[in-house]
PDB file of C-alpha atoms and ligand atoms in Angstrom:
ATOM      1  CA  UNK A   1      -7.794 -23.139  30.425  1.00 64.00           C
ATOM      2  CA  UNK A   2      -8.912 -19.766  29.040  1.00 81.00           C
ATOM      3  CA  UNK A   3      -7.536 -18.922  25.572  1.00 86.00           C
ATOM      4  CA  UNK A   4      -5.134 -15.983  25.639  1.00 95.00           C
ATOM      5  CA  UNK A   5      -6.120 -13.168  23.296  1.00 98.00           C
ATOM      6  CA  UNK A   6      -3.278 -11.269  21.634  1.00 98.00           C
ATOM      7  CA  UNK A   7      -3.699  -7.880  19.951  1.00 98.00           C
ATOM      8  CA  UNK A   8      -1.259  -7.410  17.077  1.00 98.00           C
ATOM      9  CA  UNK A   9      -0.741  -5.542  13.827  1.00 98.00           C
ATOM     10  CA  UNK A  10      -2.518  -7.273  10.935  1.00 98.00           C
ATOM     11  CA  UNK A  11      -0.678  -8.776   7.955  1.00 98.00           C
ATOM     12  CA  UNK A  12      -1.867  -9.826   4.507  1.00 98.00           C
ATOM     13  CA  UNK A  13      -2.323 -13.360   5.908  1.00 98.00           C
ATOM     14  CA  UNK A  14      -5.162 -12.002   8.075  1.00 98.00           C
ATOM     15  CA  UNK A  15      -7.187 -10.558   5.181  1.00 98.00           C
ATOM     16  CA  UNK A  16      -9.574 -13.489   4.696  1.00 98.00           C
ATOM     17  CA  UNK A  17     -10.332 -13.685   8.445  1.00 98.00           C
ATOM     18  CA  UNK A  18     -10.882  -9.914   8.575  1.00 98.00           C
ATOM     19  CA  UNK A  19     -13.282 -10.158   5.613  1.00 98.00           C
ATOM     20  CA  UNK A  20     -15.367 -12.715   7.541  1.00 98.00           C
ATOM     21  CA  UNK A  21     -15.555 -10.319  10.505  1.00 98.00           C
ATOM     22  CA  UNK A  22     -16.428  -7.471   8.137  1.00 98.00           C
ATOM     23  CA  UNK A  23     -19.340  -9.535   6.744  1.00 98.00           C
ATOM     24  CA  UNK A  24     -20.611 -10.089  10.299  1.00 98.00           C
ATOM     25  CA  UNK A  25     -20.235  -6.353  11.022  1.00 98.00           C
ATOM     26  CA  UNK A  26     -22.117  -5.390   7.852  1.00 98.00           C
ATOM     27  CA  UNK A  27     -24.920  -7.916   8.343  1.00 98.00           C
ATOM     28  CA  UNK A  28     -25.437  -6.763  11.924  1.00 97.00           C
ATOM     29  CA  UNK A  29     -25.804  -3.213  10.604  1.00 98.00           C
ATOM     30  CA  UNK A  30     -28.091  -4.309   7.776  1.00 97.00           C
ATOM     31  CA  UNK A  31     -30.458  -5.866  10.331  1.00 97.00           C
ATOM     32  CA  UNK A  32     -31.081  -2.406  11.814  1.00 96.00           C
ATOM     33  CA  UNK A  33     -30.498  -0.233   8.712  1.00 95.00           C
ATOM     34  CA  UNK A  34     -30.979  -1.658   5.157  1.00 96.00           C
ATOM     35  CA  UNK A  35     -28.548   0.944   3.730  1.00 96.00           C
ATOM     36  CA  UNK A  36     -25.710  -1.318   4.913  1.00 97.00           C
ATOM     37  CA  UNK A  37     -26.738  -4.265   2.663  1.00 98.00           C
ATOM     38  CA  UNK A  38     -23.613  -5.728   1.080  1.00 98.00           C
ATOM     39  CA  UNK A  39     -23.295  -5.903  -2.702  1.00 98.00           C
ATOM     40  CA  UNK A  40     -22.754  -9.342  -4.292  1.00 98.00           C
ATOM     41  CA  UNK A  41     -19.018  -8.703  -4.685  1.00 98.00           C
ATOM     42  CA  UNK A  42     -18.649  -6.354  -1.706  1.00 98.00           C
ATOM     43  CA  UNK A  43     -16.469  -8.793   0.237  1.00 98.00           C
ATOM     44  CA  UNK A  44     -14.010  -9.007  -2.680  1.00 98.00           C
ATOM     45  CA  UNK A  45     -13.855  -5.219  -3.019  1.00 98.00           C
ATOM     46  CA  UNK A  46     -13.285  -4.935   0.716  1.00 98.00           C
ATOM     47  CA  UNK A  47     -10.495  -7.547   0.668  1.00 98.00           C
ATOM     48  CA  UNK A  48      -8.799  -5.650  -2.147  1.00 98.00           C
ATOM     49  CA  UNK A  49      -9.244  -2.327  -0.361  1.00 98.00           C
ATOM     50  CA  UNK A  50      -7.832  -3.505   2.953  1.00 98.00           C
ATOM     51  CA  UNK A  51      -4.822  -5.176   1.311  1.00 98.00           C
ATOM     52  CA  UNK A  52      -3.934  -2.368  -1.097  1.00 97.00           C
ATOM     53  CA  UNK A  53      -5.147   0.793   0.631  1.00 98.00           C
ATOM     54  CA  UNK A  54      -4.821  -0.004   4.305  1.00 98.00           C
ATOM     55  CA  UNK A  55      -2.228  -2.718   5.029  1.00 98.00           C
ATOM     56  CA  UNK A  56       0.103  -1.194   2.446  1.00 97.00           C
ATOM     57  CA  UNK A  57      -0.304   2.406   3.625  1.00 98.00           C
ATOM     58  CA  UNK A  58       1.889   4.254   6.142  1.00 97.00           C
ATOM     59  CA  UNK A  59      -1.098   6.432   7.017  1.00 98.00           C
ATOM     60  CA  UNK A  60      -3.314   3.516   7.944  1.00 98.00           C
ATOM     61  CA  UNK A  61      -3.254   0.874  10.639  1.00 98.00           C
ATOM     62  CA  UNK A  62      -5.063  -2.432  11.025  1.00 98.00           C
ATOM     63  CA  UNK A  63      -4.820  -4.607  14.101  1.00 98.00           C
ATOM     64  CA  UNK A  64      -6.394  -7.929  14.967  1.00 98.00           C
ATOM     65  CA  UNK A  65      -7.295  -9.866  18.104  1.00 98.00           C
ATOM     66  CA  UNK A  66      -5.957 -13.420  17.851  1.00 98.00           C
ATOM     67  CA  UNK A  67      -7.301 -16.158  20.115  1.00 98.00           C
ATOM     68  CA  UNK A  68      -5.048 -19.085  19.325  1.00 95.00           C
ATOM     69  CA  UNK A  69      -5.385 -19.605  15.563  1.00 95.00           C
ATOM     70  CA  UNK A  70      -8.640 -17.664  15.343  1.00 97.00           C
ATOM     71  CA  UNK A  71      -8.943 -13.983  14.493  1.00 98.00           C
ATOM     72  CA  UNK A  72     -11.845 -12.823  16.677  1.00 98.00           C
ATOM     73  CA  UNK A  73     -11.734  -9.057  16.187  1.00 98.00           C
ATOM     74  CA  UNK A  74     -10.154  -6.278  14.172  1.00 99.00           C
ATOM     75  CA  UNK A  75      -9.854  -2.543  13.983  1.00 99.00           C
ATOM     76  CA  UNK A  76      -9.080  -0.590  10.819  1.00 98.00           C
ATOM     77  CA  UNK A  77      -7.939   3.018  11.037  1.00 98.00           C
ATOM     78  CA  UNK A  78      -6.733   5.737   8.720  1.00 98.00           C
ATOM     79  CA  UNK A  79      -5.390   9.277   9.028  1.00 98.00           C
ATOM     80  CA  UNK A  80      -7.617  11.718   7.154  1.00 98.00           C
ATOM     81  CA  UNK A  81      -6.782  15.291   6.178  1.00 97.00           C
ATOM     82  CA  UNK A  82      -9.368  17.969   6.877  1.00 96.00           C
ATOM     83  CA  UNK A  83      -9.930  20.642   4.230  1.00 95.00           C
ATOM     84  CA  UNK A  84      -7.418  23.529   4.600  1.00 97.00           C
ATOM     85  CA  UNK A  85     -10.161  25.894   5.815  1.00 98.00           C
ATOM     86  CA  UNK A  86      -9.879  24.503   9.346  1.00 97.00           C
ATOM     87  CA  UNK A  87      -7.179  25.167  11.936  1.00 96.00           C
ATOM     88  CA  UNK A  88      -7.056  21.442  12.712  1.00 96.00           C
ATOM     89  CA  UNK A  89      -5.228  19.592   9.919  1.00 96.00           C
ATOM     90  CA  UNK A  90      -6.107  15.932  10.364  1.00 97.00           C
ATOM     91  CA  UNK A  91      -7.939  13.316  12.374  1.00 97.00           C
ATOM     92  CA  UNK A  92      -7.538   9.650  13.017  1.00 98.00           C
ATOM     93  CA  UNK A  93     -10.567   7.884  11.609  1.00 98.00           C
ATOM     94  CA  UNK A  94     -11.565   4.509  13.038  1.00 98.00           C
ATOM     95  CA  UNK A  95     -13.251   2.964  10.021  1.00 98.00           C
ATOM     96  CA  UNK A  96     -14.193  -0.436  11.428  1.00 98.00           C
ATOM     97  CA  UNK A  97     -14.113  -2.027  14.859  1.00 98.00           C
ATOM     98  CA  UNK A  98     -15.604  -5.456  15.286  1.00 98.00           C
ATOM     99  CA  UNK A  99     -15.409  -8.353  17.686  1.00 98.00           C
ATOM    100  CA  UNK A 100     -17.160 -11.581  16.707  1.00 98.00           C
ATOM    101  CA  UNK A 101     -20.311 -12.217  18.744  1.00 98.00           C
ATOM    102  CA  UNK A 102     -18.961 -15.068  20.907  1.00 97.00           C
ATOM    103  CA  UNK A 103     -16.018 -12.946  22.038  1.00 98.00           C
ATOM    104  CA  UNK A 104     -17.799  -9.702  22.901  1.00 98.00           C
ATOM    105  CA  UNK A 105     -17.838  -8.146  26.375  1.00 97.00           C
ATOM    106  CA  UNK A 106     -14.441  -9.585  27.293  1.00 97.00           C
ATOM    107  CA  UNK A 107     -12.477  -6.360  26.895  1.00 98.00           C
ATOM    108  CA  UNK A 108     -11.264  -7.092  23.335  1.00 98.00           C
ATOM    109  CA  UNK A 109     -12.911  -4.056  21.701  1.00 98.00           C
ATOM    110  CA  UNK A 110     -11.311  -1.812  24.306  1.00 98.00           C
ATOM    111  CA  UNK A 111      -7.887  -3.424  23.761  1.00 98.00           C
ATOM    112  CA  UNK A 112      -8.123  -2.994  19.965  1.00 98.00           C
ATOM    113  CA  UNK A 113      -9.051   0.648  20.491  1.00 98.00           C
ATOM    114  CA  UNK A 114      -6.099   1.135  22.874  1.00 98.00           C
ATOM    115  CA  UNK A 115      -3.703  -0.274  20.259  1.00 98.00           C
ATOM    116  CA  UNK A 116      -5.029   2.034  17.525  1.00 98.00           C
ATOM    117  CA  UNK A 117      -5.024   4.998  19.875  1.00 98.00           C
ATOM    118  CA  UNK A 118      -1.336   4.370  20.661  1.00 98.00           C
ATOM    119  CA  UNK A 119      -0.546   4.233  16.926  1.00 98.00           C
ATOM    120  CA  UNK A 120      -2.418   7.519  16.348  1.00 98.00           C
ATOM    121  CA  UNK A 121      -0.503   9.142  19.220  1.00 98.00           C
ATOM    122  CA  UNK A 122       2.821   7.982  17.761  1.00 98.00           C
ATOM    123  CA  UNK A 123       1.759   9.557  14.452  1.00 97.00           C
ATOM    124  CA  UNK A 124       1.042  12.860  16.231  1.00 97.00           C
ATOM    125  CA  UNK A 125      -2.731  12.629  15.729  1.00 97.00           C
ATOM    126  CA  UNK A 126      -4.660  14.265  18.572  1.00 96.00           C
ATOM    127  CA  UNK A 127      -8.294  13.738  17.534  1.00 98.00           C
ATOM    128  CA  UNK A 128     -10.031  10.427  16.781  1.00 98.00           C
ATOM    129  CA  UNK A 129     -13.328  10.203  14.902  1.00 98.00           C
ATOM    130  CA  UNK A 130     -15.711   7.302  14.346  1.00 98.00           C
ATOM    131  CA  UNK A 131     -18.892   7.192  12.237  1.00 97.00           C
ATOM    132  CA  UNK A 132     -21.527   5.324  14.195  1.00 97.00           C
ATOM    133  CA  UNK A 133     -24.903   4.250  12.833  1.00 96.00           C
ATOM    134  CA  UNK A 134     -27.508   5.750  15.127  1.00 94.00           C
ATOM    135  CA  UNK A 135     -29.522   2.546  14.657  1.00 95.00           C
ATOM    136  CA  UNK A 136     -26.647   0.620  16.280  1.00 96.00           C
ATOM    137  CA  UNK A 137     -27.559   1.353  19.888  1.00 96.00           C
ATOM    138  CA  UNK A 138     -25.070  -1.108  21.320  1.00 96.00           C
ATOM    139  CA  UNK A 139     -22.109   0.512  19.504  1.00 97.00           C
ATOM    140  CA  UNK A 140     -23.371   3.967  20.486  1.00 97.00           C
ATOM    141  CA  UNK A 141     -23.192   2.901  24.143  1.00 98.00           C
ATOM    142  CA  UNK A 142     -19.740   1.379  23.668  1.00 98.00           C
ATOM    143  CA  UNK A 143     -18.288   4.572  22.134  1.00 98.00           C
ATOM    144  CA  UNK A 144     -19.866   6.720  24.846  1.00 98.00           C
ATOM    145  CA  UNK A 145     -18.264   4.454  27.441  1.00 98.00           C
ATOM    146  CA  UNK A 146     -14.925   4.921  25.678  1.00 98.00           C
ATOM    147  CA  UNK A 147     -15.303   8.706  26.096  1.00 98.00           C
ATOM    148  CA  UNK A 148     -16.348   9.598  22.515  1.00 98.00           C
ATOM    149  CA  UNK A 149     -18.862  12.437  22.079  1.00 98.00           C
ATOM    150  CA  UNK A 150     -21.230  13.118  19.153  1.00 97.00           C
ATOM    151  CA  UNK A 151     -20.579  16.290  17.093  1.00 96.00           C
ATOM    152  CA  UNK A 152     -22.202  15.688  13.679  1.00 95.00           C
ATOM    153  CA  UNK A 153     -25.362  14.029  12.413  1.00 95.00           C
ATOM    154  CA  UNK A 154     -25.780  12.846   8.819  1.00 95.00           C
ATOM    155  CA  UNK A 155     -29.319  13.269   7.463  1.00 96.00           C
ATOM    156  CA  UNK A 156     -30.673  11.816   4.231  1.00 96.00           C
ATOM    157  CA  UNK A 157     -33.670  12.017   1.910  1.00 97.00           C
ATOM    158  CA  UNK A 158     -34.551   9.364  -0.651  1.00 96.00           C
ATOM    159  CA  UNK A 159     -35.839  10.990  -3.854  1.00 97.00           C
TER     160      UNK A 159
HETATM  161  C1  COA B 201     -18.761  -2.578  19.851  1.00 59.86           C
HETATM  162  C2  COA B 201     -17.772  -3.722  20.082  1.00 59.86           C
HETATM  163  C3  COA B 201     -16.587  -3.586  19.156  1.00 59.86           C
HETATM  164  C4  COA B 201     -17.288  -3.655  21.536  1.00 59.86           C
HETATM  165  O1  COA B 201     -16.315  -4.671  21.729  1.00 59.86           O
HETATM  166  P1  COA B 201     -16.340  -5.578  23.021  1.00 59.86           P
HETATM  167  O2  COA B 201     -15.111  -6.412  23.007  1.00 59.86           O
HETATM  168  O3  COA B 201     -17.631  -6.298  23.085  1.00 59.86           O
HETATM  169  O4  COA B 201     -16.293  -4.492  24.180  1.00 59.86           O
HETATM  170  P2  COA B 201     -15.426  -4.547  25.518  1.00 59.86           P
HETATM  171  O5  COA B 201     -15.658  -5.862  26.173  1.00 59.86           O
HETATM  172  O6  COA B 201     -14.032  -4.154  25.225  1.00 59.86           O
HETATM  173  O7  COA B 201     -16.129  -3.419  26.363  1.00 59.86           O
HETATM  174  C5  COA B 201     -15.436  -2.285  26.808  1.00 59.86           C
HETATM  175  C6  COA B 201     -16.353  -1.515  27.715  1.00 59.86           C
HETATM  176  O8  COA B 201     -17.493  -1.086  26.996  1.00 59.86           O
HETATM  177  C7  COA B 201     -18.658  -1.608  27.589  1.00 59.86           C
HETATM  178  N1  COA B 201     -19.560  -2.055  26.528  1.00 59.86           N
HETATM  179  C8  COA B 201     -19.287  -2.878  25.514  1.00 59.86           C
HETATM  180  N2  COA B 201     -20.390  -3.062  24.767  1.00 59.86           N
HETATM  181  C9  COA B 201     -21.359  -2.337  25.368  1.00 59.86           C
HETATM  182  C10 COA B 201     -22.729  -2.142  25.116  1.00 59.86           C
HETATM  183  N3  COA B 201     -23.337  -2.716  24.084  1.00 59.86           N
HETATM  184  N4  COA B 201     -23.423  -1.339  25.928  1.00 59.86           N
HETATM  185  C11 COA B 201     -22.840  -0.753  26.993  1.00 59.86           C
HETATM  186  N5  COA B 201     -21.536  -0.908  27.304  1.00 59.86           N
HETATM  187  C12 COA B 201     -20.823  -1.700  26.497  1.00 59.86           C
HETATM  188  C13 COA B 201     -18.234  -2.794  28.425  1.00 59.86           C
HETATM  189  O9  COA B 201     -19.106  -3.016  29.490  1.00 59.86           O
HETATM  190  C14 COA B 201     -16.873  -2.358  28.865  1.00 59.86           C
HETATM  191  O10 COA B 201     -16.989  -1.497  29.992  1.00 59.86           O
HETATM  192  P3  COA B 201     -16.098  -1.730  31.323  1.00 59.86           P
HETATM  193  O11 COA B 201     -14.689  -1.467  30.857  1.00 59.86           O
HETATM  194  O12 COA B 201     -16.606  -0.726  32.277  1.00 59.86           O
HETATM  195  O13 COA B 201     -16.328  -3.127  31.692  1.00 59.86           O
HETATM  196  C15 COA B 201     -18.469  -5.109  19.872  1.00 59.86           C
HETATM  197  O14 COA B 201     -19.587  -5.188  20.701  1.00 59.86           O
HETATM  198  C16 COA B 201     -18.877  -5.367  18.431  1.00 59.86           C
HETATM  199  O15 COA B 201     -18.096  -5.857  17.631  1.00 59.86           O
HETATM  200  N6  COA B 201     -20.132  -5.049  18.102  1.00 59.86           N
HETATM  201  C17 COA B 201     -20.632  -5.313  16.780  1.00 59.86           C
HETATM  202  C18 COA B 201     -19.959  -4.466  15.711  1.00 59.86           C
HETATM  203  C19 COA B 201     -20.112  -3.001  15.971  1.00 59.86           C
HETATM  204  O16 COA B 201     -21.186  -2.495  16.257  1.00 59.86           O
HETATM  205  N7  COA B 201     -18.987  -2.289  15.857  1.00 59.86           N
HETATM  206  C20 COA B 201     -18.919  -0.846  16.029  1.00 59.86           C
HETATM  207  C21 COA B 201     -19.202  -0.163  14.753  1.00 59.86           C
HETATM  208  S1  COA B 201     -19.128   1.600  14.939  1.00 59.86           S
END
């Protein structure tokens, strides 16, 4: 029988499972762009950040995809203020979206996005932004499929 996947709000009990997914997300990015190499204690800093600055914040939302006892995906989002020079005041930032490899292409990423989108709507947010590595072609295709359009490019120079 197929395992039912439930999308629900994350709790502090989910932090260690989310950190494992975050490591997978980072290492996948590192393989195409060395900038994303994790620091030795990066996973600890991330665990602390998600517990204190995201799960405990009214302006942030984290949801997970649970397949039985396993957490197979997560999405972390935050409401960010724009500088007061713009007419638009804020945006919903999707900071991380990840589904573990074995569970991809089963509609879980789309369901996590739908959950976060609903939360943003309830908060009155009408624009969602995501930073996507241009080296991550697969994610670029996913976001395009979800209706997201590019509007900024970050350039860098190593000196
Ligand atoms: C990107 C990611 C979250 C998508 O999650 P997913 O559960 O695999 O995606 P879904 O099954 O929900 O796919 C939703 C739709 O997007 C499409 N899609 C998903 N991945 C795609 C890809 N690589 N290329 C083209 N289309 C893709 C699916 O075909 C599906 O379309 P459909 O509704 O017409 O069938 C997942 O692949 C992932 O975790 N990747 C690694 C981490 C990552 O890159 N995260 C994004 C960082 S910005």
